Amino acid sequence: MLMVDKIKKWLELFAAQLHEKKTYLSELDSAIGDGDHGNNMARGADFLLKSLDQSGDTSAVFKNAAMALLSKVGGASGPLYGSALLALSKKAGETDDRSEWIAAGAEAIAHRGKSEAGDKTMLDVWLPVQKALADGTLTHEKIDAFVAETKSLKAKKGRASYLGDRSVGHIDPGAQSSGYLFHAFLEAGA
Ligand code: ADP
Ligand code: MG
Ligand code: MG
């Protein structure tokens, strides 16, 4: 399969998961945020799928997807995923190394969100996934473990940070949706 087709398959599988897990993602966000993460991401999934109709190479696919999320999806997550995909678009023009793509995406999230490792955000999945990719050791089990590990963290960024200590004991919703992104990545063989 051509690389660009694998990337499209990756994003299609991600979008399908976001629809399937919409209620669960909003439940997670109800516990420590405003309960809209599932809706935000399902809306994003619709625009993302539409963006895949446009033709172009891998860089263009990421860029179109990024623009769709940046312009159409509200909340913290739209701009954060949009920025990450934009960084992937740029990096895909320079190298085929997936760990470098994900490193660029994580850097974009950290920059846009002014967040870092341990803040209990999506970054706490992107960063360890990046490491595992670089080592060639990424598995579905590891992704689930990275998501689950956000439970014990105290939120320092985003709405969940308003809860302080009460954010502990809950999975971060953006970490969970990012988990779906990387499960889809493995499934697509992207
Ligand atoms: P909102 O919080 O605006 O309602 P969402 O519910 O769609 O937006 O997304 C919340 C998720 O966004 C969080 O679970 C977290 O993973 C991520 N997030 C929020 N703020 C930041 C940030 N500053 N840096 C990184 N990720 C963040
Ligand atoms: Mg929310
Ligand atoms: Mg919101």
Coordinates of C-alpha atoms and ligand atoms in Angstrom, one line a residue:
M1 CA 0.0 0.0 0.0
L2 CA 1.2 3.5 -0.8
M3 CA 2.3 5.5 2.2
V4 CA -0.4 8.1 1.6
D5 CA -3.1 5.4 1.6
K6 CA -1.8 4.0 4.9
I7 CA -2.0 7.5 6.4
K8 CA -5.6 7.9 5.1
K9 CA -6.5 4.6 6.6
W10 CA -4.9 5.6 9.9
L11 CA -7.1 8.8 10.0
E12 CA -10.2 6.9 8.9
L13 CA -9.8 4.4 11.7
F14 CA -9.2 7.2 14.2
A15 CA -12.4 8.9 13.1
A16 CA -14.3 5.7 13.4
Q17 CA -13.1 5.1 16.9
L18 CA -14.0 8.7 17.9
H19 CA -17.5 8.1 16.8
E20 CA -17.7 4.7 18.5
K21 CA -16.3 6.1 21.8
K22 CA -18.0 9.4 21.7
T23 CA -20.1 8.8 24.9
Y24 CA -17.2 7.3 26.8
L25 CA -14.9 10.3 26.0
S26 CA -17.6 12.7 27.2
E27 CA -18.1 10.6 30.3
L28 CA -14.4 10.9 31.1
D29 CA -14.6 14.7 30.5
S30 CA -17.7 15.0 32.7
A31 CA -15.6 13.7 35.6
I32 CA -12.9 16.3 35.4
G33 CA -13.9 18.8 32.7
D34 CA -17.1 20.1 31.0
G35 CA -18.2 16.8 29.4
D36 CA -17.8 17.8 25.8
H37 CA -14.7 15.9 24.7
G38 CA -16.6 13.2 22.9
N39 CA -18.7 15.7 21.0
N40 CA -15.8 17.9 20.1
M41 CA -13.8 14.9 18.8
A42 CA -16.8 13.3 17.0
R43 CA -17.4 16.7 15.3
G44 CA -13.7 16.8 14.5
A45 CA -13.9 13.3 13.0
D46 CA -16.6 14.3 10.6
F47 CA -14.5 17.2 9.2
L48 CA -11.4 15.1 9.3
L49 CA -13.1 12.4 7.1
K50 CA -14.3 15.1 4.7
S51 CA -10.8 16.5 4.4
L52 CA -9.6 13.1 3.2
D53 CA -11.6 13.5 -0.1
Q54 CA -9.1 16.1 -1.2
S55 CA -6.2 14.6 -3.2
G56 CA -2.5 15.1 -2.4
D57 CA 0.5 13.5 -0.8
T58 CA 1.0 12.5 2.8
S59 CA 2.0 16.1 3.8
A60 CA -1.2 17.4 2.2
V61 CA -3.4 14.8 3.9
F62 CA -2.1 15.9 7.3
K63 CA -2.4 19.5 6.4
N64 CA -6.0 19.3 5.2
A65 CA -6.9 17.3 8.3
A66 CA -5.1 19.9 10.5
M67 CA -7.0 22.8 8.8
A68 CA -10.3 21.0 9.3
L69 CA -9.7 20.6 13.0
L70 CA -8.2 24.1 13.5
S71 CA -11.1 25.8 11.8
K72 CA -14.1 23.7 12.8
V73 CA -13.5 22.2 16.2
G74 CA -13.8 24.3 19.3
G75 CA -12.5 23.6 22.8
A76 CA -8.9 23.0 23.8
S77 CA -8.6 19.8 21.8
G78 CA -9.4 21.1 18.3
P79 CA -6.5 23.6 18.1
L80 CA -4.2 21.1 19.9
Y81 CA -4.8 18.2 17.6
G82 CA -4.8 20.7 14.6
S83 CA -1.4 22.0 15.6
A84 CA -0.1 18.5 16.1
L85 CA -1.3 17.4 12.6
L86 CA 0.2 20.6 11.1
A87 CA 3.5 19.7 12.6
L88 CA 3.2 16.1 11.2
S89 CA 2.5 17.6 7.8
K90 CA 5.7 19.6 7.9
K91 CA 7.8 16.7 9.2
A92 CA 6.4 14.3 6.7
G93 CA 7.9 16.5 4.0
E94 CA 11.3 16.0 5.5
T95 CA 11.4 12.4 6.7
D96 CA 9.5 9.1 6.7
D97 CA 10.6 8.4 10.3
R98 CA 7.4 8.1 12.2
S99 CA 9.0 8.7 15.6
E100 CA 10.2 12.1 14.3
W101 CA 6.7 12.9 13.1
I102 CA 5.2 12.1 16.5
A103 CA 8.0 14.1 18.2
A104 CA 7.1 17.1 16.1
G105 CA 3.4 16.7 16.9
A106 CA 4.2 16.4 20.7
E107 CA 6.3 19.5 20.5
A108 CA 3.5 21.4 18.8
I109 CA 1.0 20.4 21.5
A110 CA 3.5 21.4 24.2
H111 CA 4.1 24.7 22.6
R112 CA 0.4 25.5 21.9
G113 CA -0.7 24.2 25.3
K114 CA 2.2 25.5 27.3
S115 CA 2.2 22.0 28.8
E116 CA 4.8 19.4 29.6
A117 CA 5.1 15.8 30.7
G118 CA 3.1 15.0 33.8
D119 CA 0.5 17.7 33.4
K120 CA -2.2 15.1 32.8
T121 CA -3.0 15.9 29.2
M122 CA -2.9 14.2 25.8
L123 CA 0.9 14.9 25.9
D124 CA 1.2 12.2 28.5
V125 CA 0.3 9.7 25.7
W126 CA 2.1 11.4 22.8
L127 CA 5.5 11.6 24.7
P128 CA 5.8 7.9 25.8
V129 CA 4.4 6.8 22.4
Q130 CA 7.1 8.8 20.7
K131 CA 9.8 7.1 22.9
A132 CA 8.4 3.6 22.2
L133 CA 8.2 4.3 18.5
A134 CA 11.9 5.5 18.5
D135 CA 12.8 2.2 20.3
G136 CA 10.6 0.1 18.0
T137 CA 8.6 -1.2 20.9
L138 CA 5.2 0.4 20.5
T139 CA 2.3 -2.1 21.1
H140 CA -1.4 -1.8 21.8
E141 CA -0.8 -2.9 25.4
K142 CA 1.7 -0.1 25.9
I143 CA -0.7 2.5 24.5
D144 CA -3.4 1.4 27.0
A145 CA -0.9 1.6 29.8
F146 CA 0.1 5.1 28.9
V147 CA -3.5 6.2 28.9
A148 CA -4.2 4.4 32.2
E149 CA -1.2 6.1 33.8
T150 CA -2.8 9.5 33.5
K151 CA -5.2 8.4 36.2
S152 CA -2.7 8.9 39.0
L153 CA -1.6 12.3 37.7
K154 CA -2.9 15.7 39.1
A155 CA -4.0 18.0 36.3
K156 CA -1.9 21.1 35.8
K157 CA -3.4 22.3 32.5
G158 CA -6.8 22.8 31.0
R159 CA -10.2 22.6 32.7
A160 CA -9.2 19.6 34.8
S161 CA -6.6 21.7 36.6
Y162 CA -9.4 23.7 38.2
L163 CA -10.1 20.5 40.3
G164 CA -6.6 20.3 41.7
D165 CA -6.3 17.1 43.8
R166 CA -9.8 15.9 42.8
S167 CA -8.5 15.4 39.2
V168 CA -6.5 12.4 40.6
G169 CA -8.1 9.0 40.0
H170 CA -9.5 9.8 36.6
I171 CA -8.2 9.1 33.1
D172 CA -7.5 12.3 31.1
P173 CA -10.0 12.5 28.2
G174 CA -7.5 13.9 25.7
A175 CA -5.0 11.2 26.7
Q176 CA -7.8 8.6 25.9
S177 CA -8.6 10.1 22.5
S178 CA -4.9 10.2 21.7
G179 CA -4.7 6.5 22.7
Y180 CA -7.3 5.9 20.0
L181 CA -5.2 7.8 17.5
F182 CA -2.2 5.6 18.2
H183 CA -4.2 2.3 18.3
A184 CA -5.4 3.4 14.8
F185 CA -1.8 4.1 13.8
L186 CA -0.8 0.5 14.6
E187 CA -3.9 -1.0 13.1
A188 CA -3.4 0.8 9.8
G189 CA 0.3 -0.2 9.7
A190 CA 0.9 3.5 9.1
Ligands
ADP1 P1 -12.2 21.8 26.6 O1 -11.4 21.5 27.8 O2 -12.0 23.1 26.1 O3 -13.7 21.5 26.9 P2 -11.9 19.2 25.3 O4 -12.8 18.7 26.4 O5 -12.3 18.8 23.9 O6 -11.7 20.8 25.4 O7 -10.4 18.7 25.5 C1 -9.9 18.5 26.8 C2 -8.5 17.8 26.7 O8 -7.6 18.7 26.0 C3 -7.9 17.4 28.0 O9 -8.3 16.2 28.4 C4 -6.4 17.5 27.7 O10 -5.9 16.2 27.2 C5 -6.3 18.4 26.6 N1 -5.7 19.7 27.0 C6 -6.4 20.7 27.6 N2 -5.6 21.7 27.8 C7 -4.3 21.3 27.4 C8 -3.0 21.9 27.4 N3 -2.8 23.2 27.8 N4 -2.0 21.2 26.8 C9 -2.2 20.0 26.4 N5 -3.4 19.4 26.4 C10 -4.4 20.0 26.9
MG2 MG -14.2 19.5 27.6
MG3 MG -15.4 22.6 26.3

